[in-house]
Amino acid sequence: KAGVTQTPRYLIKTRGQQVTLSCSPISGHRSVSWYQQTPGQGLQFLFEYFSETQRNKGNFPGRFSGRQFSNSRSEMNVSTLELGDSALYLCASSWLSSRLTDTQYFGPGTRLTVL
Amino acid sequence: QQQVKQSPQSLIVQKGGISIINCAYENTAFDYFPWYQQFPGKGPALLIAIRPDVSEKKEGRFTISFNKSAKQFSLHIMDSQPGDSATYFCAARGGATNKLIFGTGTLLAVQP
């Protein structure tokens, strides 16, 4: 069974640009969460989608947005990039909406560098 | 109240030794405590997880000890191997959200 895939794996952008990252969850998984990982702040939750609806949102500015499609694939978008947005963006998928079985499986991440 | 505090920041252990990483939390609504292992260039991978209704869970060389009254939990890696060298994150989840709150990570180096 294929794991969580994220594209692209590496991305270089300049300040002010926008970027879209893609995540394909494990087949059958309906929940997708996004996390930002930086050396300074560690792993921080961005948002979670389930059945095309945003269920939870972390404490990030409105420049960070996401969506989920009917096939459970998800995208996140960051507009007006800032230097501080340089990070590893991780996507995690899980099976069901029930929290009791909600183990999250992470993808390899997209390394975003903002110059 | 949403924080998970993890220590130590880094750890060096000799091959065959025991690695111990500790975490503490404040939010009593947390009801799921996983540990993740991350190698360079990879995403975190679930290692082992525990719920607060048990005090210990063991899977192979990895054991979680959980102290509900102290709001602390720890990861023990028995017979540590060089291949265990990685960054380990504790996390917690619960309450009205499914989001994982991660600790700051522990960089483990197992020397041969």
Short mmCIF file of C-alpha atoms in Angstrom, two decimals:
data_model
loop_
_atom_site.label_atom_id
_atom_site.label_comp_id
_atom_site.label_asym_id
_atom_site.label_seq_id
_atom_site.Cartn_x
_atom_site.Cartn_y
_atom_site.Cartn_z
CA LYS A 1 0.00 0.00 0.00
CA ALA A 2 1.49 3.35 -1.01
CA GLY A 3 2.19 5.84 1.74
CA VAL A 4 1.38 9.52 1.89
CA THR A 5 2.90 11.33 -1.07
CA GLN A 6 3.72 15.01 -1.26
CA THR A 7 4.69 17.08 -4.25
CA PRO A 8 6.90 18.81 -4.92
CA ARG A 9 9.59 17.62 -2.53
CA TYR A 10 11.62 20.81 -2.81
CA LEU A 11 10.59 24.33 -3.71
CA ILE A 12 12.39 27.65 -3.87
CA LYS A 13 10.36 30.86 -3.99
CA THR A 14 10.98 34.54 -3.43
CA ARG A 15 9.27 36.85 -0.97
CA GLY A 16 5.85 37.98 -2.06
CA GLN A 17 5.16 34.99 -4.26
CA GLN A 18 2.58 32.35 -3.53
CA VAL A 19 2.96 28.61 -3.44
CA THR A 20 0.72 25.54 -3.61
CA LEU A 21 1.71 22.23 -2.08
CA SER A 22 -0.02 18.95 -2.79
CA CYS A 23 -0.69 15.88 -0.67
CA SER A 24 -2.11 12.51 -1.66
CA PRO A 25 -3.21 10.50 1.39
CA ILE A 26 -3.01 6.77 1.83
CA SER A 27 -5.73 5.08 -0.16
CA GLY A 28 -8.94 5.01 1.86
CA HIS A 29 -7.86 7.70 4.30
CA ARG A 30 -10.30 10.56 4.50
CA SER A 31 -8.60 12.91 6.95
CA VAL A 32 -5.63 15.04 5.97
CA SER A 33 -3.71 17.30 8.33
CA TRP A 34 -0.91 19.74 7.58
CA TYR A 35 2.00 20.65 9.84
CA GLN A 36 4.84 23.12 9.57
CA GLN A 37 8.25 22.03 10.87
CA THR A 38 11.00 24.53 11.59
CA PRO A 39 14.12 24.29 13.77
CA GLY A 40 12.86 27.12 15.97
CA GLN A 41 9.19 26.29 16.39
CA GLY A 42 9.24 22.54 15.89
CA LEU A 43 6.15 20.82 14.53
CA GLN A 44 3.10 23.04 14.47
CA PHE A 45 -0.40 22.15 13.34
CA LEU A 46 -1.76 24.13 10.42
CA PHE A 47 -5.16 22.60 9.66
CA GLU A 48 -7.11 19.38 9.21
CA TYR A 49 -9.56 18.43 6.50
CA PHE A 50 -12.11 15.66 6.51
CA SER A 51 -14.53 14.97 3.69
CA GLU A 52 -13.64 18.25 1.99
CA THR A 53 -14.38 20.29 5.14
CA GLN A 54 -11.87 22.04 7.35
CA ARG A 55 -12.31 20.56 10.83
CA ASN A 56 -9.55 22.27 12.76
CA LYS A 57 -7.23 25.19 12.24
CA GLY A 58 -4.01 26.14 13.99
CA ASN A 59 -2.73 29.58 14.88
CA PHE A 60 -1.40 30.66 11.52
CA PRO A 61 -2.23 33.82 9.58
CA GLY A 62 -4.83 33.84 6.84
CA ARG A 63 -2.07 33.66 4.23
CA PHE A 64 -2.09 29.94 4.92
CA SER A 65 -5.06 28.15 3.43
CA GLY A 66 -5.98 24.69 2.27
CA ARG A 67 -8.58 22.56 0.67
CA GLN A 68 -9.49 18.95 0.16
CA PHE A 69 -10.93 17.36 -2.93
CA SER A 70 -13.53 14.62 -3.24
CA ASN A 71 -10.79 12.01 -3.71
CA SER A 72 -9.28 13.13 -0.35
CA ARG A 73 -6.24 14.71 -1.97
CA SER A 74 -5.37 18.00 -0.35
CA GLU A 75 -3.57 21.17 -1.23
CA MET A 76 -2.27 23.96 0.92
CA ASN A 77 -1.54 27.43 -0.32
CA VAL A 78 0.63 30.13 1.13
CA SER A 79 0.23 33.60 -0.32
CA THR A 80 2.57 36.58 -0.04
CA LEU A 81 5.48 34.46 1.11
CA GLU A 82 7.73 35.71 3.88
CA LEU A 83 11.24 34.59 4.76
CA GLY A 84 9.87 33.00 7.93
CA ASP A 85 7.71 30.67 5.89
CA SER A 86 10.79 28.65 4.99
CA ALA A 87 10.08 25.25 6.51
CA LEU A 88 9.33 21.62 5.95
CA TYR A 89 5.61 21.25 5.32
CA LEU A 90 4.29 17.87 6.33
CA CYS A 91 1.05 16.24 5.40
CA ALA A 92 -0.46 13.45 7.50
CA SER A 93 -3.41 11.24 6.69
CA SER A 94 -5.62 9.09 8.86
CA TRP A 95 -8.30 6.49 8.31
CA LEU A 96 -11.52 7.46 9.95
CA SER A 97 -13.10 10.37 11.69
CA SER A 98 -13.18 8.41 14.95
CA ARG A 99 -10.38 9.67 17.15
CA LEU A 100 -9.96 6.28 18.76
CA THR A 101 -8.46 4.89 15.57
CA ASP A 102 -7.03 8.08 14.25
CA THR A 103 -3.35 7.24 13.85
CA GLN A 104 -1.74 9.81 11.61
CA TYR A 105 0.73 8.73 8.94
CA PHE A 106 3.11 11.38 7.68
CA GLY A 107 4.45 12.01 4.22
CA PRO A 108 8.09 12.95 3.51
CA GLY A 109 7.27 16.64 3.41
CA THR A 110 7.88 19.53 1.03
CA ARG A 111 10.95 21.61 1.79
CA LEU A 112 10.05 25.24 1.03
CA THR A 113 12.80 27.83 0.89
CA VAL A 114 11.85 31.50 0.61
CA LEU A 115 14.57 33.84 -0.62
CA GLN B 1 -2.04 24.58 28.57
CA GLN B 2 -1.60 23.30 25.07
CA GLN B 3 2.13 22.72 25.43
CA VAL B 4 3.98 19.45 25.65
CA LYS B 5 7.41 19.81 27.23
CA GLN B 6 10.08 17.35 26.13
CA SER B 7 13.51 16.62 27.54
CA PRO B 8 16.36 16.20 26.98
CA GLN B 9 17.00 18.15 23.81
CA SER B 10 19.75 15.74 22.84
CA LEU B 11 20.96 12.40 24.12
CA ILE B 12 24.03 10.28 23.52
CA VAL B 13 23.82 6.61 24.46
CA GLN B 14 26.21 3.74 23.99
CA LYS B 15 25.13 0.77 21.92
CA GLY B 16 23.21 -1.65 24.12
CA GLY B 17 22.26 1.03 26.62
CA ILE B 18 18.84 2.39 27.57
CA SER B 19 17.62 5.66 26.05
CA ILE B 20 15.05 7.57 28.08
CA ILE B 21 13.11 10.58 26.83
CA ASN B 22 10.59 12.40 28.98
CA CYS B 23 7.53 14.48 28.25
CA ALA B 24 5.12 16.45 30.40
CA TYR B 25 1.77 18.00 29.61
CA GLU B 26 -0.74 20.28 31.29
CA ASN B 27 -4.01 19.74 29.47
CA THR B 28 -5.94 16.97 31.26
CA ALA B 29 -8.20 16.63 28.22
CA PHE B 30 -5.39 14.94 26.28
CA ASP B 31 -6.28 11.29 25.77
CA TYR B 32 -3.81 9.98 23.22
CA PHE B 33 -0.03 10.13 23.48
CA PRO B 34 2.03 8.94 20.49
CA TRP B 35 5.75 8.93 19.97
CA TYR B 36 7.16 9.61 16.53
CA GLN B 37 10.60 8.85 15.12
CA GLN B 38 12.04 11.03 12.39
CA PHE B 39 15.13 10.39 10.28
CA PRO B 40 16.78 13.19 8.29
CA GLY B 41 14.90 13.91 5.09
CA LYS B 42 11.89 11.87 6.15
CA GLY B 43 8.56 12.60 7.72
CA PRO B 44 7.83 11.48 11.29
CA ALA B 45 6.82 7.84 11.65
CA LEU B 46 4.61 6.55 14.44
CA LEU B 47 6.65 4.45 16.84
CA ILE B 48 4.29 3.62 19.66
CA ALA B 49 1.29 5.23 21.33
CA ILE B 50 -0.56 5.00 24.62
CA ARG B 51 -3.88 6.03 26.11
CA PRO B 52 -4.20 7.21 29.73
CA ASP B 53 -6.12 4.13 30.86
CA VAL B 54 -2.87 2.10 30.97
CA SER B 55 0.40 2.87 32.74
CA GLU B 56 2.75 1.08 30.37
CA LYS B 57 2.86 -0.20 26.82
CA LYS B 58 5.65 -2.23 25.30
CA GLU B 59 6.39 -2.98 21.66
CA GLY B 60 9.65 -4.78 21.10
CA ARG B 61 12.48 -2.66 22.47
CA PHE B 62 10.26 0.39 22.89
CA THR B 63 8.23 1.06 26.03
CA ILE B 64 6.02 3.98 27.00
CA SER B 65 5.55 4.64 30.70
CA PHE B 66 2.60 6.84 31.57
CA ASN B 67 1.94 8.62 34.87
CA LYS B 68 -1.49 10.19 34.73
CA SER B 69 -1.35 11.87 38.14
CA ALA B 70 1.97 13.54 37.34
CA LYS B 71 0.91 14.26 33.76
CA GLN B 72 4.12 12.77 32.46
CA PHE B 73 5.03 10.07 30.00
CA SER B 74 8.32 8.72 28.80
CA LEU B 75 9.83 6.59 26.05
CA HIS B 76 12.36 3.92 26.93
CA ILE B 77 14.46 2.34 24.20
CA MET B 78 16.08 -0.82 25.47
CA ASP B 79 19.27 -2.24 23.93
CA SER B 80 19.71 0.95 21.89
CA GLN B 81 21.24 0.44 18.45
CA PRO B 82 23.03 2.82 16.07
CA GLY B 83 20.04 2.48 13.74
CA ASP B 84 17.90 4.09 16.46
CA SER B 85 19.80 7.35 15.97
CA ALA B 86 17.08 9.81 14.98
CA THR B 87 14.94 12.63 16.35
CA TYR B 88 12.11 11.52 18.62
CA PHE B 89 8.98 13.54 19.21
CA CYS B 90 6.34 13.00 21.83
CA ALA B 91 2.88 14.32 21.10
CA ALA B 92 -0.53 14.62 22.65
CA ARG B 93 -4.04 14.90 21.33
CA GLY B 94 -7.44 15.28 22.86
CA GLY B 95 -10.21 17.56 23.84
CA ALA B 96 -12.26 19.15 21.12
CA THR B 97 -9.66 18.71 18.42
CA ASN B 98 -7.76 15.97 16.62
CA LYS B 99 -4.65 18.04 16.14
CA LEU B 100 -1.38 16.72 17.51
CA ILE B 101 0.57 18.92 19.89
CA PHE B 102 4.22 17.98 19.55
CA GLY B 103 7.10 18.22 21.96
CA THR B 104 10.26 19.99 20.81
CA GLY B 105 12.07 16.79 19.90
CA THR B 106 15.07 14.85 21.18
CA LEU B 107 18.03 14.14 18.96
CA LEU B 108 19.29 10.68 19.91
CA ALA B 109 22.74 9.48 18.92
CA VAL B 110 23.63 5.87 19.67
CA GLN B 111 27.36 5.34 19.56
CA PRO B 112 28.68 1.99 18.37
#
